[in-house]
C-alpha cells in the first residue's frame, strides 16, 4: 500500500498503475488482462491481497479494529451476495461501454484509493494546483469514500470487496475454479472455529467444511491460526479418509456382539434345570 501511495504523491507513473485491471480495460492493454486472468485461474484472488492498495487499506482498518478486542470483533460466515455483486458489475460494464467512465472509477478500488490520496493527503499538503473551490465535488466524493470504506471495514473486513467491487466480482469467477485454493481437511478439522473467526472475507462455512473460493482473497489468516493444520492452500479437494470410514464400520459391527451378548445373558439367567 505504501509504494503506490508514494508513487501517487511523487507523481511517478509506477508499475502498480499499469497493472490495475480497470486501467488496462480503459487503455486496451490486453497483456495485463491476460496476465491477471492466468494468475487468478492458478492462484486465486491474490490481486486483491497483493496489488490492490484499497484492499491493503481495508486490512489496516480491520486490524486496528481488532487490537485488544479479540472476543468482540470476530468474523463469521456470511452468505454470498450474488445479486448485489452482479448488479454492481453490470453497472460498471454498462457505464464503460457507454463512455461514462466516471461511474466505473467510483467503484474501481484503485481509482477510489487514488482519489482519496490526492484529495485527502496531497491537497492538504499543497501538492495539487487546482484551487479548493473548484474541487469541492472531488473532495466530497473522496471523503465519502473514505468514510464508507473505514466504517464498513472496521466492522466487516473485506465485505465491500465481495459486494460492491466489480474487480473482485470479475476475479471471483476465475478464483472459483483456481488450481490452488484454500481447502479444509474434514479428517483433521476439530471444529474449533478459529479459521472462521479470522476470515475477513466471511467465506469459510465451518459447518460444511467449505471455503467459497470466489470470495477468498488468499490472505492466509486461516492457515496461520489453525491448531491442527487442517486448512491448507493446495490443489485438488480433500476426501474423507479411510480411517474414519473404518472407524464407523467397526462401531457398527460392535453393536451386534453387544446385542448377542445381551441375549445370551438373558438365556443363561433363566431357571436352571
PDB file of C-alpha atoms in Angstrom:
ATOM      1  CA  UNK A   1       0.000   0.000   0.000  1.00  0.00           C
ATOM      2  CA  UNK A   2       2.892   2.309   0.814  1.00  0.00           C
ATOM      3  CA  UNK A   3       4.587   2.056  -2.577  1.00  0.00           C
ATOM      4  CA  UNK A   4       1.604   3.054  -4.747  1.00  0.00           C
ATOM      5  CA  UNK A   5       0.758   5.794  -2.245  1.00  0.00           C
ATOM      6  CA  UNK A   6       4.281   7.197  -2.529  1.00  0.00           C
ATOM      7  CA  UNK A   7       4.073   6.908  -6.336  1.00  0.00           C
ATOM      8  CA  UNK A   8       0.832   8.920  -6.354  1.00  0.00           C
ATOM      9  CA  UNK A   9       2.242  11.654  -4.125  1.00  0.00           C
ATOM     10  CA  UNK A  10       5.520  11.824  -6.074  1.00  0.00           C
ATOM     11  CA  UNK A  11       3.681  11.890  -9.403  1.00  0.00           C
ATOM     12  CA  UNK A  12       5.510   8.773 -10.586  1.00  0.00           C
ATOM     13  CA  UNK A  13       3.765   6.531 -13.108  1.00  0.00           C
ATOM     14  CA  UNK A  14       4.564   3.316 -11.298  1.00  0.00           C
ATOM     15  CA  UNK A  15       4.096  -0.245 -12.469  1.00  0.00           C
ATOM     16  CA  UNK A  16       1.252  -0.525  -9.940  1.00  0.00           C
ATOM     17  CA  UNK A  17      -0.823   1.867 -12.023  1.00  0.00           C
ATOM     18  CA  UNK A  18      -0.219  -0.024 -15.250  1.00  0.00           C
ATOM     19  CA  UNK A  19      -1.045  -3.356 -13.571  1.00  0.00           C
ATOM     20  CA  UNK A  20      -4.512  -2.270 -12.431  1.00  0.00           C
ATOM     21  CA  UNK A  21      -7.335  -4.118 -14.163  1.00  0.00           C
ATOM     22  CA  UNK A  22      -9.616  -1.132 -14.839  1.00  0.00           C
ATOM     23  CA  UNK A  23      -6.661   0.875 -16.168  1.00  0.00           C
ATOM     24  CA  UNK A  24      -5.893  -1.975 -18.547  1.00  0.00           C
ATOM     25  CA  UNK A  25      -9.537  -2.136 -19.638  1.00  0.00           C
ATOM     26  CA  UNK A  26      -9.693   1.598 -20.367  1.00  0.00           C
ATOM     27  CA  UNK A  27      -6.366   1.638 -22.201  1.00  0.00           C
ATOM     28  CA  UNK A  28      -6.898  -1.640 -24.013  1.00  0.00           C
ATOM     29  CA  UNK A  29      -3.742  -3.332 -22.687  1.00  0.00           C
ATOM     30  CA  UNK A  30      -4.550  -6.963 -23.367  1.00  0.00           C
ATOM     31  CA  UNK A  31      -1.334  -8.289 -21.823  1.00  0.00           C
ATOM     32  CA  UNK A  32      -2.301  -7.112 -18.330  1.00  0.00           C
ATOM     33  CA  UNK A  33      -5.789  -8.590 -18.615  1.00  0.00           C
ATOM     34  CA  UNK A  34      -4.443 -11.943 -19.825  1.00  0.00           C
ATOM     35  CA  UNK A  35      -1.796 -11.910 -17.101  1.00  0.00           C
ATOM     36  CA  UNK A  36      -4.308 -11.463 -14.287  1.00  0.00           C
ATOM     37  CA  UNK A  37      -6.708 -13.984 -15.835  1.00  0.00           C
ATOM     38  CA  UNK A  38      -3.976 -16.636 -15.823  1.00  0.00           C
ATOM     39  CA  UNK A  39      -2.760 -15.719 -12.329  1.00  0.00           C
ATOM     40  CA  UNK A  40      -6.291 -15.880 -10.916  1.00  0.00           C
ATOM     41  CA  UNK A  41      -7.024 -19.237 -12.531  1.00  0.00           C
ATOM     42  CA  UNK A  42      -3.858 -20.646 -10.966  1.00  0.00           C
ATOM     43  CA  UNK A  43      -3.566 -18.901  -7.575  1.00  0.00           C
ATOM     44  CA  UNK A  44      -6.957 -17.350  -6.860  1.00  0.00           C
ATOM     45  CA  UNK A  45      -7.593 -13.704  -5.963  1.00  0.00           C
ATOM     46  CA  UNK A  46      -4.052 -12.756  -4.994  1.00  0.00           C
ATOM     47  CA  UNK A  47      -4.586  -9.483  -6.884  1.00  0.00           C
ATOM     48  CA  UNK A  48      -6.858  -8.415  -4.037  1.00  0.00           C
ATOM     49  CA  UNK A  49      -4.288  -9.228  -1.357  1.00  0.00           C
ATOM     50  CA  UNK A  50      -1.065  -8.083  -3.051  1.00  0.00           C
ATOM     51  CA  UNK A  51      -1.595  -5.370  -5.686  1.00  0.00           C
ATOM     52  CA  UNK A  52      -4.805  -3.581  -4.695  1.00  0.00           C
ATOM     53  CA  UNK A  53      -3.923  -0.723  -2.289  1.00  0.00           C
ATOM     54  CA  UNK A  54      -7.565  -0.274  -1.291  1.00  0.00           C
ATOM     55  CA  UNK A  55      -7.623  -3.872  -0.101  1.00  0.00           C
ATOM     56  CA  UNK A  56      -4.500  -3.266   1.977  1.00  0.00           C
ATOM     57  CA  UNK A  57      -6.106  -0.137   3.425  1.00  0.00           C
ATOM     58  CA  UNK A  58      -9.162  -2.183   4.414  1.00  0.00           C
ATOM     59  CA  UNK A  59      -6.888  -4.716   6.096  1.00  0.00           C
ATOM     60  CA  UNK A  60      -5.200  -1.962   8.098  1.00  0.00           C
ATOM     61  CA  UNK A  61      -8.572  -0.648   9.252  1.00  0.00           C
ATOM     62  CA  UNK A  62      -9.766  -4.142  10.120  1.00  0.00           C
ATOM     63  CA  UNK A  63      -6.571  -4.920  12.030  1.00  0.00           C
ATOM     64  CA  UNK A  64      -6.869  -1.688  14.004  1.00  0.00           C
ATOM     65  CA  UNK A  65     -10.446  -2.515  14.975  1.00  0.00           C
ATOM     66  CA  UNK A  66      -9.400  -5.903  16.356  1.00  0.00           C
ATOM     67  CA  UNK A  67      -6.497  -4.712  18.512  1.00  0.00           C
ATOM     68  CA  UNK A  68      -7.265  -5.543  22.126  1.00  0.00           C
ATOM     69  CA  UNK A  69     -10.826  -6.615  21.297  1.00  0.00           C
ATOM     70  CA  UNK A  70     -10.366 -10.179  20.116  1.00  0.00           C
ATOM     71  CA  UNK A  71     -13.501 -11.536  21.738  1.00  0.00           C
ATOM     72  CA  UNK A  72     -15.811  -8.839  20.377  1.00  0.00           C
ATOM     73  CA  UNK A  73     -14.523  -8.477  16.839  1.00  0.00           C
ATOM     74  CA  UNK A  74     -14.831 -11.985  15.472  1.00  0.00           C
ATOM     75  CA  UNK A  75     -15.838 -12.527  11.873  1.00  0.00           C
ATOM     76  CA  UNK A  76     -18.361 -15.177  10.887  1.00  0.00           C
ATOM     77  CA  UNK A  77     -19.649 -16.785   7.730  1.00  0.00           C
ATOM     78  CA  UNK A  78     -21.956 -14.666   5.569  1.00  0.00           C
ATOM     79  CA  UNK A  79     -23.914 -15.999   2.604  1.00  0.00           C
ATOM     80  CA  UNK A  80     -22.662 -14.674  -0.756  1.00  0.00           C
ATOM     81  CA  UNK A  81     -24.381 -11.537  -2.059  1.00  0.00           C
ATOM     82  CA  UNK A  82     -24.592 -12.866  -5.606  1.00  0.00           C
ATOM     83  CA  UNK A  83     -27.315 -10.499  -6.796  1.00  0.00           C
ATOM     84  CA  UNK A  84     -25.648  -7.409  -5.336  1.00  0.00           C
ATOM     85  CA  UNK A  85     -22.304  -8.325  -6.887  1.00  0.00           C
ATOM     86  CA  UNK A  86     -23.928  -8.868 -10.275  1.00  0.00           C
ATOM     87  CA  UNK A  87     -25.749  -5.515 -10.131  1.00  0.00           C
ATOM     88  CA  UNK A  88     -22.594  -3.532  -9.387  1.00  0.00           C
ATOM     89  CA  UNK A  89     -20.680  -5.392 -12.098  1.00  0.00           C
ATOM     90  CA  UNK A  90     -23.467  -4.754 -14.599  1.00  0.00           C
ATOM     91  CA  UNK A  91     -23.499  -1.041 -13.753  1.00  0.00           C
ATOM     92  CA  UNK A  92     -19.735  -0.872 -14.266  1.00  0.00           C
ATOM     93  CA  UNK A  93     -19.817  -2.639 -17.626  1.00  0.00           C
ATOM     94  CA  UNK A  94     -22.740  -0.551 -18.928  1.00  0.00           C
ATOM     95  CA  UNK A  95     -21.078   2.731 -17.969  1.00  0.00           C
ATOM     96  CA  UNK A  96     -17.779   1.632 -19.515  1.00  0.00           C
ATOM     97  CA  UNK A  97     -19.442   0.685 -22.795  1.00  0.00           C
ATOM     98  CA  UNK A  98     -21.386   3.947 -22.864  1.00  0.00           C
ATOM     99  CA  UNK A  99     -18.247   6.010 -22.299  1.00  0.00           C
ATOM    100  CA  UNK A 100     -19.202   7.204 -18.793  1.00  0.00           C
ATOM    101  CA  UNK A 101     -16.012   6.219 -17.024  1.00  0.00           C
ATOM    102  CA  UNK A 102     -16.766   8.436 -14.008  1.00  0.00           C
ATOM    103  CA  UNK A 103     -19.197   5.895 -12.525  1.00  0.00           C
ATOM    104  CA  UNK A 104     -16.806   2.988 -13.038  1.00  0.00           C
ATOM    105  CA  UNK A 105     -13.939   4.880 -11.418  1.00  0.00           C
ATOM    106  CA  UNK A 106     -16.114   5.435  -8.347  1.00  0.00           C
ATOM    107  CA  UNK A 107     -16.436   1.664  -7.943  1.00  0.00           C
ATOM    108  CA  UNK A 108     -12.940   0.679  -9.063  1.00  0.00           C
ATOM    109  CA  UNK A 109     -10.822   0.131  -5.915  1.00  0.00           C
ATOM    110  CA  UNK A 110      -7.569   1.609  -7.242  1.00  0.00           C
ATOM    111  CA  UNK A 111      -9.249   4.697  -8.723  1.00  0.00           C
ATOM    112  CA  UNK A 112     -11.137   5.284  -5.476  1.00  0.00           C
ATOM    113  CA  UNK A 113      -7.943   4.891  -3.434  1.00  0.00           C
ATOM    114  CA  UNK A 114      -6.029   7.263  -5.725  1.00  0.00           C
ATOM    115  CA  UNK A 115      -8.790   9.853  -5.322  1.00  0.00           C
ATOM    116  CA  UNK A 116      -8.577   9.526  -1.530  1.00  0.00           C
ATOM    117  CA  UNK A 117      -4.805  10.061  -1.569  1.00  0.00           C
ATOM    118  CA  UNK A 118      -4.994  13.029  -3.926  1.00  0.00           C
ATOM    119  CA  UNK A 119      -7.835  14.872  -2.229  1.00  0.00           C
ATOM    120  CA  UNK A 120      -7.259  13.961   1.438  1.00  0.00           C
ATOM    121  CA  UNK A 121      -3.454  13.842   1.536  1.00  0.00           C
ATOM    122  CA  UNK A 122      -1.946  15.720  -1.384  1.00  0.00           C
ATOM    123  CA  UNK A 123      -4.372  18.654  -1.353  1.00  0.00           C
ATOM    124  CA  UNK A 124      -3.860  19.500   2.359  1.00  0.00           C
ATOM    125  CA  UNK A 125      -0.103  19.341   1.708  1.00  0.00           C
ATOM    126  CA  UNK A 126      -0.464  21.839  -1.136  1.00  0.00           C
ATOM    127  CA  UNK A 127       0.685  19.363  -3.793  1.00  0.00           C
ATOM    128  CA  UNK A 128      -2.324  19.936  -6.079  1.00  0.00           C
ATOM    129  CA  UNK A 129      -2.524  23.050  -8.200  1.00  0.00           C
ATOM    130  CA  UNK A 130      -6.312  23.089  -8.546  1.00  0.00           C
ATOM    131  CA  UNK A 131      -7.893  25.579  -6.106  1.00  0.00           C
ATOM    132  CA  UNK A 132     -10.095  24.018  -3.459  1.00  0.00           C
ATOM    133  CA  UNK A 133     -13.191  25.959  -4.527  1.00  0.00           C
ATOM    134  CA  UNK A 134     -13.038  24.235  -7.925  1.00  0.00           C
ATOM    135  CA  UNK A 135     -12.566  20.765  -6.434  1.00  0.00           C
ATOM    136  CA  UNK A 136     -15.222  20.594  -3.727  1.00  0.00           C
ATOM    137  CA  UNK A 137     -17.019  17.792  -5.570  1.00  0.00           C
ATOM    138  CA  UNK A 138     -13.853  15.656  -5.748  1.00  0.00           C
ATOM    139  CA  UNK A 139     -13.051  16.310  -2.098  1.00  0.00           C
ATOM    140  CA  UNK A 140     -16.595  15.406  -1.062  1.00  0.00           C
ATOM    141  CA  UNK A 141     -16.518  12.170  -3.062  1.00  0.00           C
ATOM    142  CA  UNK A 142     -13.121  11.236  -1.612  1.00  0.00           C
ATOM    143  CA  UNK A 143     -14.270  11.971   1.928  1.00  0.00           C
ATOM    144  CA  UNK A 144     -17.474   9.967   1.462  1.00  0.00           C
ATOM    145  CA  UNK A 145     -15.498   7.060   0.005  1.00  0.00           C
ATOM    146  CA  UNK A 146     -13.078   7.095   2.929  1.00  0.00           C
ATOM    147  CA  UNK A 147     -15.932   7.215   5.443  1.00  0.00           C
ATOM    148  CA  UNK A 148     -17.721   4.262   3.828  1.00  0.00           C
ATOM    149  CA  UNK A 149     -14.562   2.170   3.483  1.00  0.00           C
ATOM    150  CA  UNK A 150     -13.426   2.818   7.057  1.00  0.00           C
ATOM    151  CA  UNK A 151     -16.891   2.291   8.535  1.00  0.00           C
ATOM    152  CA  UNK A 152     -17.594  -0.993   6.729  1.00  0.00           C
ATOM    153  CA  UNK A 153     -14.051  -2.391   7.064  1.00  0.00           C
ATOM    154  CA  UNK A 154     -13.992  -1.592  10.778  1.00  0.00           C
ATOM    155  CA  UNK A 155     -16.892  -3.971  11.403  1.00  0.00           C
ATOM    156  CA  UNK A 156     -16.980  -6.326   8.433  1.00  0.00           C
ATOM    157  CA  UNK A 157     -13.471  -6.614   6.976  1.00  0.00           C
ATOM    158  CA  UNK A 158     -13.490  -7.233   3.211  1.00  0.00           C
ATOM    159  CA  UNK A 159     -17.277  -7.011   2.865  1.00  0.00           C
ATOM    160  CA  UNK A 160     -17.062  -4.303   0.182  1.00  0.00           C
ATOM    161  CA  UNK A 161     -14.639  -6.410  -1.852  1.00  0.00           C
ATOM    162  CA  UNK A 162     -17.303  -9.095  -2.176  1.00  0.00           C
ATOM    163  CA  UNK A 163     -20.324  -6.891  -2.758  1.00  0.00           C
ATOM    164  CA  UNK A 164     -19.611  -3.519  -4.399  1.00  0.00           C
ATOM    165  CA  UNK A 165     -16.217  -4.077  -6.022  1.00  0.00           C
ATOM    166  CA  UNK A 166     -16.635  -5.059  -9.710  1.00  0.00           C
ATOM    167  CA  UNK A 167     -12.989  -6.125  -9.960  1.00  0.00           C
ATOM    168  CA  UNK A 168     -13.460  -8.560  -7.085  1.00  0.00           C
ATOM    169  CA  UNK A 169     -16.550  -9.989  -8.779  1.00  0.00           C
ATOM    170  CA  UNK A 170     -14.736 -10.494 -12.089  1.00  0.00           C
ATOM    171  CA  UNK A 171     -11.787 -12.158 -10.371  1.00  0.00           C
ATOM    172  CA  UNK A 172     -14.199 -14.283  -8.344  1.00  0.00           C
ATOM    173  CA  UNK A 173     -15.392 -16.065 -11.465  1.00  0.00           C
ATOM    174  CA  UNK A 174     -11.865 -17.303 -12.141  1.00  0.00           C
ATOM    175  CA  UNK A 175     -10.974 -17.889  -8.491  1.00  0.00           C
ATOM    176  CA  UNK A 176     -13.971 -20.210  -8.130  1.00  0.00           C
ATOM    177  CA  UNK A 177     -12.057 -22.724 -10.279  1.00  0.00           C
ATOM    178  CA  UNK A 178      -8.481 -21.796  -9.370  1.00  0.00           C
ATOM    179  CA  UNK A 179      -5.892 -24.575  -9.327  1.00  0.00           C
ATOM    180  CA  UNK A 180      -4.573 -23.601  -5.882  1.00  0.00           C
ATOM    181  CA  UNK A 181      -7.131 -22.681  -3.236  1.00  0.00           C
ATOM    182  CA  UNK A 182      -7.856 -22.831   0.483  1.00  0.00           C
ATOM    183  CA  UNK A 183      -9.200 -26.254   1.428  1.00  0.00           C
ATOM    184  CA  UNK A 184     -10.322 -27.774   4.759  1.00  0.00           C
ATOM    185  CA  UNK A 185      -9.359 -31.355   5.585  1.00  0.00           C
ATOM    186  CA  UNK A 186     -12.514 -32.824   7.226  1.00  0.00           C
ATOM    187  CA  UNK A 187     -10.498 -35.647   8.806  1.00  0.00           C
ATOM    188  CA  UNK A 188      -8.225 -33.238  10.702  1.00  0.00           C
ATOM    189  CA  UNK A 189     -10.674 -30.413  11.440  1.00  0.00           C
ATOM    190  CA  UNK A 190     -11.639 -30.278  15.127  1.00  0.00           C
ATOM    191  CA  UNK A 191     -14.356 -27.587  14.672  1.00  0.00           C
ATOM    192  CA  UNK A 192     -12.547 -25.064  16.859  1.00  0.00           C
ATOM    193  CA  UNK A 193     -13.837 -22.177  14.713  1.00  0.00           C
ATOM    194  CA  UNK A 194     -10.532 -20.285  14.599  1.00  0.00           C
ATOM    195  CA  UNK A 195     -10.443 -20.133  10.791  1.00  0.00           C
ATOM    196  CA  UNK A 196     -13.966 -18.735  10.540  1.00  0.00           C
ATOM    197  CA  UNK A 197     -13.223 -16.234  13.307  1.00  0.00           C
ATOM    198  CA  UNK A 198     -10.325 -14.609  11.410  1.00  0.00           C
ATOM    199  CA  UNK A 199     -11.734 -14.852   7.872  1.00  0.00           C
ATOM    200  CA  UNK A 200     -12.151 -11.205   6.880  1.00  0.00           C
ATOM    201  CA  UNK A 201     -13.944 -12.275   3.680  1.00  0.00           C
ATOM    202  CA  UNK A 202     -16.516 -14.236   5.729  1.00  0.00           C
ATOM    203  CA  UNK A 203     -16.290 -17.056   3.199  1.00  0.00           C
ATOM    204  CA  UNK A 204     -15.489 -20.058   5.439  1.00  0.00           C
ATOM    205  CA  UNK A 205     -18.521 -22.154   6.309  1.00  0.00           C
ATOM    206  CA  UNK A 206     -17.202 -24.395   9.048  1.00  0.00           C
ATOM    207  CA  UNK A 207     -20.428 -26.363   9.398  1.00  0.00           C
ATOM    208  CA  UNK A 208     -19.943 -27.737   5.883  1.00  0.00           C
ATOM    209  CA  UNK A 209     -16.106 -27.633   5.924  1.00  0.00           C
ATOM    210  CA  UNK A 210     -16.167 -25.491   2.776  1.00  0.00           C
ATOM    211  CA  UNK A 211     -14.496 -22.280   1.583  1.00  0.00           C
ATOM    212  CA  UNK A 212     -16.128 -20.011  -1.004  1.00  0.00           C
ATOM    213  CA  UNK A 213     -13.067 -19.505  -3.202  1.00  0.00           C
ATOM    214  CA  UNK A 214     -14.844 -16.875  -5.305  1.00  0.00           C
ATOM    215  CA  UNK A 215     -14.739 -14.566  -2.259  1.00  0.00           C
ATOM    216  CA  UNK A 216     -11.463 -15.734  -0.686  1.00  0.00           C
ATOM    217  CA  UNK A 217      -8.683 -13.138  -1.085  1.00  0.00           C
ATOM    218  CA  UNK A 218      -5.929 -15.630  -0.171  1.00  0.00           C
ATOM    219  CA  UNK A 219      -4.748 -13.766   2.937  1.00  0.00           C
ATOM    220  CA  UNK A 220      -3.706 -16.977   4.773  1.00  0.00           C
ATOM    221  CA  UNK A 221      -5.151 -15.759   8.079  1.00  0.00           C
ATOM    222  CA  UNK A 222      -6.990 -19.069   8.410  1.00  0.00           C
ATOM    223  CA  UNK A 223      -3.937 -21.251   7.801  1.00  0.00           C
ATOM    224  CA  UNK A 224      -1.967 -19.262  10.362  1.00  0.00           C
ATOM    225  CA  UNK A 225      -4.385 -19.869  13.242  1.00  0.00           C
ATOM    226  CA  UNK A 226      -5.460 -23.464  12.578  1.00  0.00           C
ATOM    227  CA  UNK A 227      -4.172 -25.504  15.561  1.00  0.00           C
ATOM    228  CA  UNK A 228      -4.310 -28.817  13.718  1.00  0.00           C
ATOM    229  CA  UNK A 229      -3.007 -27.824  10.260  1.00  0.00           C
ATOM    230  CA  UNK A 230      -6.329 -28.943   8.821  1.00  0.00           C
ATOM    231  CA  UNK A 231      -6.716 -25.982   6.451  1.00  0.00           C
ATOM    232  CA  UNK A 232      -4.241 -25.726   3.594  1.00  0.00           C
ATOM    233  CA  UNK A 233      -3.537 -23.810   0.386  1.00  0.00           C
ATOM    234  CA  UNK A 234      -3.410 -26.644  -2.111  1.00  0.00           C
ATOM    235  CA  UNK A 235      -4.619 -28.122  -5.371  1.00  0.00           C
ATOM    236  CA  UNK A 236      -7.409 -30.665  -5.568  1.00  0.00           C
ATOM    237  CA  UNK A 237     -10.043 -31.469  -2.993  1.00  0.00           C
ATOM    238  CA  UNK A 238      -9.907 -33.347   0.285  1.00  0.00           C
ATOM    239  CA  UNK A 239     -11.914 -36.525   0.676  1.00  0.00           C
ATOM    240  CA  UNK A 240     -12.934 -38.366   3.819  1.00  0.00           C
ATOM    241  CA  UNK A 241     -10.106 -40.685   4.760  1.00  0.00           C
ATOM    242  CA  UNK A 242     -10.439 -44.453   5.132  1.00  0.00           C
ATOM    243  CA  UNK A 243      -9.608 -44.440   8.865  1.00  0.00           C
ATOM    244  CA  UNK A 244     -12.805 -42.530   9.565  1.00  0.00           C
ATOM    245  CA  UNK A 245     -14.859 -44.887   7.404  1.00  0.00           C
ATOM    246  CA  UNK A 246     -13.242 -47.895   9.006  1.00  0.00           C
ATOM    247  CA  UNK A 247     -13.996 -46.471  12.428  1.00  0.00           C
ATOM    248  CA  UNK A 248     -17.672 -46.166  11.551  1.00  0.00           C
ATOM    249  CA  UNK A 249     -17.682 -49.731  10.228  1.00  0.00           C
ATOM    250  CA  UNK A 250     -16.106 -51.083  13.394  1.00  0.00           C
ATOM    251  CA  UNK A 251     -18.588 -49.176  15.519  1.00  0.00           C
ATOM    252  CA  UNK A 252     -21.462 -50.691  13.555  1.00  0.00           C
ATOM    253  CA  UNK A 253     -20.069 -54.184  13.956  1.00  0.00           C
ATOM    254  CA  UNK A 254     -19.636 -53.724  17.685  1.00  0.00           C
ATOM    255  CA  UNK A 255     -23.373 -53.250  18.087  1.00  0.00           C
ATOM    256  CA  UNK A 256     -24.168 -56.814  17.030  1.00  0.00           C
ATOM    257  CA  UNK A 257     -21.903 -58.582  19.529  1.00  0.00           C
ATOM    258  CA  UNK A 258     -23.352 -56.362  22.222  1.00  0.00           C
ATOM    259  CA  UNK A 259     -26.905 -57.441  21.347  1.00  0.00           C
ATOM    260  CA  UNK A 260     -25.912 -61.105  21.112  1.00  0.00           C
ATOM    261  CA  UNK A 261     -24.177 -60.962  24.457  1.00  0.00           C
ATOM    262  CA  UNK A 262     -27.293 -59.413  25.993  1.00  0.00           C
ATOM    263  CA  UNK A 263     -29.470 -62.209  24.564  1.00  0.00           C
ATOM    264  CA  UNK A 264     -27.052 -64.849  25.809  1.00  0.00           C
ATOM    265  CA  UNK A 265     -27.088 -63.279  29.244  1.00  0.00           C
ATOM    266  CA  UNK A 266     -30.881 -63.428  29.325  1.00  0.00           C
ATOM    267  CA  UNK A 267     -30.816 -67.102  28.317  1.00  0.00           C
ATOM    268  CA  UNK A 268     -28.243 -68.004  30.948  1.00  0.00           C
ATOM    269  CA  UNK A 269     -30.168 -66.110  33.611  1.00  0.00           C
ATOM    270  CA  UNK A 270     -33.222 -68.381  33.185  1.00  0.00           C
ATOM    271  CA  UNK A 271     -34.145 -71.155  35.653  1.00  0.00           C
ATOM    272  CA  UNK A 272     -31.596 -73.904  35.852  1.00  0.00           C
ATOM    273  CA  UNK A 273     -32.628 -77.468  35.259  1.00  0.00           C
TER     274      UNK A 273
END
